[in-house]
PDB file of C-alpha atoms in Angstrom:
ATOM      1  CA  UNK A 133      18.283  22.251  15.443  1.00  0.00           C
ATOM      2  CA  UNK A 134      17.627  19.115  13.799  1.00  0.00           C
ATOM      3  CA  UNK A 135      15.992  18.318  10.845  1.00  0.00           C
ATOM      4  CA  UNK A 136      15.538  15.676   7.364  1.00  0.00           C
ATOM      5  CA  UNK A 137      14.497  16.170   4.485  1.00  0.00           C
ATOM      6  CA  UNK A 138      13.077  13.367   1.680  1.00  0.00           C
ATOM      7  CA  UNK A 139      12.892  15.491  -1.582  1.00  0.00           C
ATOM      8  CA  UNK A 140      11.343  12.507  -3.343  1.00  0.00           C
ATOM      9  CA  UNK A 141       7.223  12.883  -2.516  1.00  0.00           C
ATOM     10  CA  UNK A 142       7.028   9.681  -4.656  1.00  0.00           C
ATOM     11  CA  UNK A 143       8.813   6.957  -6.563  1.00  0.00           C
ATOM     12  CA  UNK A 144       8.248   4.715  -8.772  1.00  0.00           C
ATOM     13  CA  UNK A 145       9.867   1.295  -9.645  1.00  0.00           C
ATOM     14  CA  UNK A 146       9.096  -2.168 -11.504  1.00  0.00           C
ATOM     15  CA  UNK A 147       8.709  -4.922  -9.697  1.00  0.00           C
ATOM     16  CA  UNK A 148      12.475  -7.244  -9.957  1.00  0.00           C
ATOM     17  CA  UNK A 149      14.112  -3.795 -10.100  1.00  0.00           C
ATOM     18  CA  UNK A 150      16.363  -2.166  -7.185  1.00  0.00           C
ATOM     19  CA  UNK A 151      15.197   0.718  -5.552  1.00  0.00           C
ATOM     20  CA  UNK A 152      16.502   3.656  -3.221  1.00  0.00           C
ATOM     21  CA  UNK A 153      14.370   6.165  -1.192  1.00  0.00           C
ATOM     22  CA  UNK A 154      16.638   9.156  -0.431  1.00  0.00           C
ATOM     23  CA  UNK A 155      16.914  10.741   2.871  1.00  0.00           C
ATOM     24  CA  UNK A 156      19.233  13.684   3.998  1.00  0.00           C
ATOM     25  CA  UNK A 157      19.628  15.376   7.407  1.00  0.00           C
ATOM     26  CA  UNK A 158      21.116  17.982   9.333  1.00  0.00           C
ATOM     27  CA  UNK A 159      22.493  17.725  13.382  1.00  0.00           C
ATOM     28  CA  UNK A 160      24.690  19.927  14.877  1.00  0.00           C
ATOM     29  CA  UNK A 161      26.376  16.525  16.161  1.00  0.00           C
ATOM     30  CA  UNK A 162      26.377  12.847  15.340  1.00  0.00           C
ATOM     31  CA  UNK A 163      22.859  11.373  14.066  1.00  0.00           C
ATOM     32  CA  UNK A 164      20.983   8.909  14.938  1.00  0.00           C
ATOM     33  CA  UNK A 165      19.094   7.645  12.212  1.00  0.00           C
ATOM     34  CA  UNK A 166      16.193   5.234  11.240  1.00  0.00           C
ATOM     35  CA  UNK A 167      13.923   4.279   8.507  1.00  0.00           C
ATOM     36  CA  UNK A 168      10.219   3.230   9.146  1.00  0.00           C
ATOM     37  CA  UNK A 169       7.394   2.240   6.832  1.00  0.00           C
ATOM     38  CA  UNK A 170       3.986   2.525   7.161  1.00  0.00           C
ATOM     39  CA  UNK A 171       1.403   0.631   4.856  1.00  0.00           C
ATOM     40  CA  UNK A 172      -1.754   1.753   4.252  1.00  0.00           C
ATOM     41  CA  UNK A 173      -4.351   2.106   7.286  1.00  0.00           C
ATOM     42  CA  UNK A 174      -1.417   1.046   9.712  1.00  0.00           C
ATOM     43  CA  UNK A 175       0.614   2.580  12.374  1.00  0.00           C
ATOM     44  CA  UNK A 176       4.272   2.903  11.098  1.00  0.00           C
ATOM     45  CA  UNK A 177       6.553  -0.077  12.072  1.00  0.00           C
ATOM     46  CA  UNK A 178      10.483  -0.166  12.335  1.00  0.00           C
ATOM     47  CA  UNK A 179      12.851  -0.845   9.460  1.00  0.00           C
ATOM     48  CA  UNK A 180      16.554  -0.175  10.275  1.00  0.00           C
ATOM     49  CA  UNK A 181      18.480   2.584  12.478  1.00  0.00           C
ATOM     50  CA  UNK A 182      22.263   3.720  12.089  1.00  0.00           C
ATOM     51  CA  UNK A 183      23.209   4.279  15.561  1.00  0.00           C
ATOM     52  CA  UNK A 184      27.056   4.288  15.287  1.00  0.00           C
ATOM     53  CA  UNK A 185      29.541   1.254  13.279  1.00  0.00           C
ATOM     54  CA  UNK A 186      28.977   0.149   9.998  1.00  0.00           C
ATOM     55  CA  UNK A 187      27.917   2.646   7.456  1.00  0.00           C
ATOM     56  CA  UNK A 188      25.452  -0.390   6.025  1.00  0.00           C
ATOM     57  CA  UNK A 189      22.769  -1.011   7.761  1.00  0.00           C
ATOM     58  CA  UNK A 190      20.892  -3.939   7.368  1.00  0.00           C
ATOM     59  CA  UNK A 191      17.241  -4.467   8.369  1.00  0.00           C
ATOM     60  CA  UNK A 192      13.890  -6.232   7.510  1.00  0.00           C
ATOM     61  CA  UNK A 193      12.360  -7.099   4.660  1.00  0.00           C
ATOM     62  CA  UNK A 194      15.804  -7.312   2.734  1.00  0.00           C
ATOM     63  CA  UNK A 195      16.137  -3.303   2.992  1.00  0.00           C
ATOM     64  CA  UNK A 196      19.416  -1.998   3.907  1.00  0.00           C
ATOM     65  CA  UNK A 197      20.593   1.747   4.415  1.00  0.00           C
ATOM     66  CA  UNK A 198      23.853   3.141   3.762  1.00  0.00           C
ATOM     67  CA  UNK A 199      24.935   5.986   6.051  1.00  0.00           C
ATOM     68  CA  UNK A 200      27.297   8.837   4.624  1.00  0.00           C
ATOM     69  CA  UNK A 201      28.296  11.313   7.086  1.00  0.00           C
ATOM     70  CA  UNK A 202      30.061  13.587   3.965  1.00  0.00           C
ATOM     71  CA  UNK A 203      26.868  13.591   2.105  1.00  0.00           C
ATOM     72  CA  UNK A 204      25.063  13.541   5.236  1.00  0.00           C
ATOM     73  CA  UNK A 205      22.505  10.989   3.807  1.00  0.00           C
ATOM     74  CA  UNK A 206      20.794   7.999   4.677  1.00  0.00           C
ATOM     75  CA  UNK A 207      19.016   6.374   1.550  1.00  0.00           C
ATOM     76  CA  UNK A 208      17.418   3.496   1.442  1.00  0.00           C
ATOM     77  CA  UNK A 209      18.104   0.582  -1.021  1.00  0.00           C
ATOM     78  CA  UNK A 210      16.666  -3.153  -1.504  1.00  0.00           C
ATOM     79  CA  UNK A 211      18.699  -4.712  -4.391  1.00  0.00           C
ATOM     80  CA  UNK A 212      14.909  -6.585  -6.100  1.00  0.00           C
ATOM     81  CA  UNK A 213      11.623  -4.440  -5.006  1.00  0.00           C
ATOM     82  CA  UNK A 214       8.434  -6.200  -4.533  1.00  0.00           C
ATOM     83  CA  UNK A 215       4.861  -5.226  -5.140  1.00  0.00           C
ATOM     84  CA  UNK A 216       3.766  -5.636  -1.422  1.00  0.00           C
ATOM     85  CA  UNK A 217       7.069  -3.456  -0.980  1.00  0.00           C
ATOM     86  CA  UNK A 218       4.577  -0.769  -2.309  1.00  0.00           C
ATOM     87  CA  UNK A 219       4.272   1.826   0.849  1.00  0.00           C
ATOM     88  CA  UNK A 220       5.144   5.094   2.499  1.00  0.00           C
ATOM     89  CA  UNK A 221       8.462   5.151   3.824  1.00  0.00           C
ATOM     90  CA  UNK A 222       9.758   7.627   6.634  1.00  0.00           C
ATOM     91  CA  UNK A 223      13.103   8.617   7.314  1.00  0.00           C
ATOM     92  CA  UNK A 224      13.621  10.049  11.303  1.00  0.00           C
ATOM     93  CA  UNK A 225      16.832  11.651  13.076  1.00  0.00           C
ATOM     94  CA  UNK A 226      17.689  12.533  16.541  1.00  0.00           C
ATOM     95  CA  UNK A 227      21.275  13.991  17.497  1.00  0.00           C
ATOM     96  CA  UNK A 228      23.141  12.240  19.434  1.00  0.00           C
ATOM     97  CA  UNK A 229      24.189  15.154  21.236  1.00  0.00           C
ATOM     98  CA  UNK A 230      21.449  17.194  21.827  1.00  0.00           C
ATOM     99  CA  UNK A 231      18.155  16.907  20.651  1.00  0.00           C
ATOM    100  CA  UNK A 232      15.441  14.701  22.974  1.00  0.00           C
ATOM    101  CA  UNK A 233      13.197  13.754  20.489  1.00  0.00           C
ATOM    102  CA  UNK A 234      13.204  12.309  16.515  1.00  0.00           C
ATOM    103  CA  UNK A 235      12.189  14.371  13.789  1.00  0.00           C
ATOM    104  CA  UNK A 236      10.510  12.387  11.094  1.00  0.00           C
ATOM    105  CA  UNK A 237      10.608  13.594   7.361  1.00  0.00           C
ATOM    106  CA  UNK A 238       7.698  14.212   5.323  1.00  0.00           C
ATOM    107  CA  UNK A 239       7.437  10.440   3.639  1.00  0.00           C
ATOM    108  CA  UNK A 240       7.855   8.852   0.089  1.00  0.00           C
ATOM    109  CA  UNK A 241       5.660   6.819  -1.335  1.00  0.00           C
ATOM    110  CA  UNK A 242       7.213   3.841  -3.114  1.00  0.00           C
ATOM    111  CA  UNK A 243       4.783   2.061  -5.534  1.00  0.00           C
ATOM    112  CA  UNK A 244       6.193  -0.977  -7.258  1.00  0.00           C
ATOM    113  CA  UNK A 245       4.526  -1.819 -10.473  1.00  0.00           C
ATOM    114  CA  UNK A 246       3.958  -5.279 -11.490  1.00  0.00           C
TER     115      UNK A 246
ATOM    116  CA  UNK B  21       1.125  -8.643  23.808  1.00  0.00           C
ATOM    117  CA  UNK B  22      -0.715  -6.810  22.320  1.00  0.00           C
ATOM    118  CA  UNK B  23       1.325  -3.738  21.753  1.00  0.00           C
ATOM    119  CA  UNK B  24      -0.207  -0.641  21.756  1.00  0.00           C
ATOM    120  CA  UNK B  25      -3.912   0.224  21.378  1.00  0.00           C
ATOM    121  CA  UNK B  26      -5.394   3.355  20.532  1.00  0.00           C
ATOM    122  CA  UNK B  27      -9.178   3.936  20.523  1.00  0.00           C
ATOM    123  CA  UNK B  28     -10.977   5.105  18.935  1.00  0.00           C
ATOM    124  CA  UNK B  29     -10.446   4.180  15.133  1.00  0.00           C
ATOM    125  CA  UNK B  30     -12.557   7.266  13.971  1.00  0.00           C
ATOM    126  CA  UNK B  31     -14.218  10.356  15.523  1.00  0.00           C
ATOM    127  CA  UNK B  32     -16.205  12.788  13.982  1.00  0.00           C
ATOM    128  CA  UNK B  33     -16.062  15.952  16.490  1.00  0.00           C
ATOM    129  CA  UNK B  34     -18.151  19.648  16.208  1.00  0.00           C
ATOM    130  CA  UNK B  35     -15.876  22.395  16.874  1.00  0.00           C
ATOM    131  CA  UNK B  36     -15.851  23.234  19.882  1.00  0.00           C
ATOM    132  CA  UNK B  37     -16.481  19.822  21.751  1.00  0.00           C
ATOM    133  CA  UNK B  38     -13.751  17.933  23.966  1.00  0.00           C
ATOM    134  CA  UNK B  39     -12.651  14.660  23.220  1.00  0.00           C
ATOM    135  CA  UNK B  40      -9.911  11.981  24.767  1.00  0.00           C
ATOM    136  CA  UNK B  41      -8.446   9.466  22.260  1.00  0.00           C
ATOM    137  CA  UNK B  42      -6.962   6.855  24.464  1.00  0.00           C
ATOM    138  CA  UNK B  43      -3.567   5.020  23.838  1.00  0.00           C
ATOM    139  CA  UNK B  44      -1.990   1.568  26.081  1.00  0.00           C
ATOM    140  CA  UNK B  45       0.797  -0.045  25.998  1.00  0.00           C
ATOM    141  CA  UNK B  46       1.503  -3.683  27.609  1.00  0.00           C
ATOM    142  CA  UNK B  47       5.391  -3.618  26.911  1.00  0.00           C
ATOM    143  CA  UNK B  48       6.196  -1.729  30.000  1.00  0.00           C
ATOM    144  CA  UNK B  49       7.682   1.199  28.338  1.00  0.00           C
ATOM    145  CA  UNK B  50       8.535   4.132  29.877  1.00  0.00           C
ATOM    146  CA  UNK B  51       8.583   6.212  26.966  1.00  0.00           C
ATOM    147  CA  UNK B  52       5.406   7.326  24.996  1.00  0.00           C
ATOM    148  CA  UNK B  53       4.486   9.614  22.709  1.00  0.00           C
ATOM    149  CA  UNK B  54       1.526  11.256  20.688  1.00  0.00           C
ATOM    150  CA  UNK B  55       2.253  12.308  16.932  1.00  0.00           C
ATOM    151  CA  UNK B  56       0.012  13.789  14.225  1.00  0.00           C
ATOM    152  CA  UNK B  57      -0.008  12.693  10.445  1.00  0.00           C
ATOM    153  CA  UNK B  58      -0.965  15.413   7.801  1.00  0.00           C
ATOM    154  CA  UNK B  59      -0.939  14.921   4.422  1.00  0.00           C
ATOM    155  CA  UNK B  60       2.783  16.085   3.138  1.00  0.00           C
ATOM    156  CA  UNK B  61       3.896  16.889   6.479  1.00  0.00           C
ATOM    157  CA  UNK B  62       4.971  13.692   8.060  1.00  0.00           C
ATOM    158  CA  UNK B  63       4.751  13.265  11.608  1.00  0.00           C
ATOM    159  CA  UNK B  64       4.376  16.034  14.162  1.00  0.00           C
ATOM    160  CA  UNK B  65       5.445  15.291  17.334  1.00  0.00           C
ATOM    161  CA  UNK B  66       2.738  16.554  19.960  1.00  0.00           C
ATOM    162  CA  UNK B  67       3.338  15.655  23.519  1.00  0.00           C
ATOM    163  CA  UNK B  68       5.444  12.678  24.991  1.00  0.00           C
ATOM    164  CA  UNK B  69       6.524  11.127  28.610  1.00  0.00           C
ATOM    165  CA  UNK B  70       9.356   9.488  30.024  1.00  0.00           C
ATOM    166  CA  UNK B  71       7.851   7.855  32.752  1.00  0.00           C
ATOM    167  CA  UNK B  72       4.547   7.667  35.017  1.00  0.00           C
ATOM    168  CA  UNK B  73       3.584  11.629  36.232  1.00  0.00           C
ATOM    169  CA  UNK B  74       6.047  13.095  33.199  1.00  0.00           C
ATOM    170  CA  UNK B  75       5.344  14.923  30.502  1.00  0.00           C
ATOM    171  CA  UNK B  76       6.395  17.195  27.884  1.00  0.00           C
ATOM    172  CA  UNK B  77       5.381  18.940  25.061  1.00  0.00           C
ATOM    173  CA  UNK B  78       6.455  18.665  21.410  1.00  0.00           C
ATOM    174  CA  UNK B  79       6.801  20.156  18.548  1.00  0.00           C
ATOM    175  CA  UNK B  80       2.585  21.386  17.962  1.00  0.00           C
ATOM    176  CA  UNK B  81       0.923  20.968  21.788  1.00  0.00           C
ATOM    177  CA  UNK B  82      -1.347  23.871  21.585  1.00  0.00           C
ATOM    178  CA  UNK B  83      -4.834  22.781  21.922  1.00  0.00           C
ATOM    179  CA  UNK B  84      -4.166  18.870  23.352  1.00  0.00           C
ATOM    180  CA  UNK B  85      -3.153  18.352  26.579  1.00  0.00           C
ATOM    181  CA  UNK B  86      -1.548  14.734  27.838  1.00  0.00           C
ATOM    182  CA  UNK B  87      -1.408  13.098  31.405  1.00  0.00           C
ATOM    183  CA  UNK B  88       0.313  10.105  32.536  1.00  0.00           C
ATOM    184  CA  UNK B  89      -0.857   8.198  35.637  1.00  0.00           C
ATOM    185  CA  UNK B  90       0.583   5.065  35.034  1.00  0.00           C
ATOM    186  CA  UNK B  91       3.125   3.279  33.055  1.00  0.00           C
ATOM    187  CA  UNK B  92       0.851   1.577  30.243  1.00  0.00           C
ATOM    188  CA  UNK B  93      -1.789   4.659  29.368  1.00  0.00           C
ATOM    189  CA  UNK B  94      -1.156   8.273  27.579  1.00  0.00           C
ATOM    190  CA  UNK B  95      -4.519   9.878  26.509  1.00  0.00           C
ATOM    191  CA  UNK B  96      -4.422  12.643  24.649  1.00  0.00           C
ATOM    192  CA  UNK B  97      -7.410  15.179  25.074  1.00  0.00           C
ATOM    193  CA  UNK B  98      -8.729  17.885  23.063  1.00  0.00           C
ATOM    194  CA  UNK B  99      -9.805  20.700  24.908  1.00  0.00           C
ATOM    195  CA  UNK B 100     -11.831  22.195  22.346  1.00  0.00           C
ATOM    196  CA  UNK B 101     -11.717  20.535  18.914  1.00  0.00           C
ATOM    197  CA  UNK B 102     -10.809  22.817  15.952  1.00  0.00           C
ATOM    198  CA  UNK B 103     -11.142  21.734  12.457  1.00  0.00           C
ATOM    199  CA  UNK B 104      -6.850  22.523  12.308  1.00  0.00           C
ATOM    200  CA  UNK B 105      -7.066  19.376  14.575  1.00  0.00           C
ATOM    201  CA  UNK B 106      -8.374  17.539  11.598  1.00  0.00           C
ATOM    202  CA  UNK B 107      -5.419  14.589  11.325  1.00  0.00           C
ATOM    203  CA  UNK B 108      -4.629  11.113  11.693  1.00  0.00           C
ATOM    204  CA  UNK B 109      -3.280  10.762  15.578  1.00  0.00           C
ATOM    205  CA  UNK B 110      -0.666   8.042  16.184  1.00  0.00           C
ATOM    206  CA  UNK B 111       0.905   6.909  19.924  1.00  0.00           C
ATOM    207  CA  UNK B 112       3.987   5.245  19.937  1.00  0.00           C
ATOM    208  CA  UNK B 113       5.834   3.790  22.892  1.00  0.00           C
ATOM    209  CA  UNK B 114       9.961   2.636  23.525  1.00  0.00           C
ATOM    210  CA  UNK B 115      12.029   1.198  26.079  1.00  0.00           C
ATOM    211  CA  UNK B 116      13.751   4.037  26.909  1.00  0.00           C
ATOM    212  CA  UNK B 117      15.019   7.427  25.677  1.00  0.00           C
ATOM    213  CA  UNK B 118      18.383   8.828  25.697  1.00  0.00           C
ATOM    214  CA  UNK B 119      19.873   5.330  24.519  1.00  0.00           C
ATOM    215  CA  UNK B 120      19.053   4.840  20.844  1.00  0.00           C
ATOM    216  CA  UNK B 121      19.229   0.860  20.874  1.00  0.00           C
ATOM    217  CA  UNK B 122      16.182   1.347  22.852  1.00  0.00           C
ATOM    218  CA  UNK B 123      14.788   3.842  20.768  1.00  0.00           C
ATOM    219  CA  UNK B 124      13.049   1.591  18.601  1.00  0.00           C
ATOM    220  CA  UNK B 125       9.351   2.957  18.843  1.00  0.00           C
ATOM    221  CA  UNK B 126       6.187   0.581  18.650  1.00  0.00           C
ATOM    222  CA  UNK B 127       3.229   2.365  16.687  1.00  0.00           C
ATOM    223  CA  UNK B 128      -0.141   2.154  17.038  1.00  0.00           C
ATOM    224  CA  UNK B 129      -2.985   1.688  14.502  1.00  0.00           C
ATOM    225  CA  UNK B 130      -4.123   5.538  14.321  1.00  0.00           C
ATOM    226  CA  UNK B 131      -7.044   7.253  15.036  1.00  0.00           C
ATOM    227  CA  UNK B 132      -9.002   9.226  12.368  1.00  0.00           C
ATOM    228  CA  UNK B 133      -9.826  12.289  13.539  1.00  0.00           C
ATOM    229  CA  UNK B 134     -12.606  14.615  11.875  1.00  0.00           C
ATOM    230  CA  UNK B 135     -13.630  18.401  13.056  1.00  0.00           C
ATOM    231  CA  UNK B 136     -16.664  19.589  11.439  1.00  0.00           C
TER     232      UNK B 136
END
């Protein structure tokens, strides 16, 4: 079974200041592993996946992920948050292995204040 | 393109009546899918299909049912509408499945869903 967790329902961060949404999973074999975001009113569009490679992932927006199999996390970072950054993020895992389908966690919602 | 479309935006439903919210996709992707969003819960995976005449059921099916008679349309009907079925609906199509550089998946806008 497959499954990820986001224990953070919501963070909080000034505008100028880095940021990290966390995200932690569990596959019986390799993950794959991706980050969406969804703003409000709006579908959810595609940040970044770890597939296999680098443990940094870079994607849009200027948000990167870093992959740690030993910790078996994927958190999210941007170095300088942004208001319009302000969202709910998803993190999603499929194994590689196994499992047909991605399991999305339950969401955080990042609010950068001004 | 215009990606993928769901319709409608908003529905209230009585219990007990039938509805179809309707989903396209003009990328030519063979893989589609039909989630739920509740409050704290993330996305719940429904039904999807990995090609025209194939589907499959998810992770909560009971209660929807999904065809697929060609490549660019997956509606998703409620057979009897329960106020459980209360949720924001989202389709999503990708390239492909089993090959995650294709995995990418396309959202739609959502469709608010209301059972009285």
């Amino acid at each position: 079974a497959q499954s990820v967790a986001q224990p953070e329902d919501q963070v909080n961060v000034a505008e100028g200041n880095p940021l990290t949404v966390k995200c932690t999973y569990s596959v019986s074999g390799n993950p794959y592993l991706f980050w969406y975001v969804q703003y409000p009113n709006r579908g959810l569009q595609f940040l970044l996946k770890y597939i296999t490679g680098d443990n940094l992932v870079k994607g849009s927006y200027g948000f990167e992920a870093e992959f740690n199999k030993s910790q078996t996390s994927f958190h999210l970072k941007k170095p300088s948050a942004l208001v319009s950054d302000s969202a709910l993020y998803f993190c999603a895992v499929r194994d590689q292995g196994s499992a047909r389908q991605l399991t999305f966690g339950s969401g955080t919602q990042l609010t950068v204040l001004p | 393109n215009a990606g993928v479309t769901q319709t409608p935006k908003f529905q209230v439903l009585k219990t007990g009546q039938s509805m179809t919210l309707q989903c396209a996709q003009d990328m030519n992707h063979e893989y589609m899918s039909w989630y739920r969003q509740d409050p704290g819960m993330g996305l719940r995976l429904i039904h999807y299909s990995v090609g025209a005449g194939i589907t499959d059921q998810g992770e909560v099916p009971n209660g929807y049912n999904v065809s697929r008679s060609t490549t660019e349309d997956f509606p998703l009907r409620l057979l009897s509408a329960a106020p459980s079925q209360t949720s924001v609906y989202f389709c999503a199509s990708s390239e492909q499945q089993g090959l995650a550089y294709q995995e990418t998946q396309y959202f739609g806008p959502g469709t608010r869903l209301l059972v009285l």
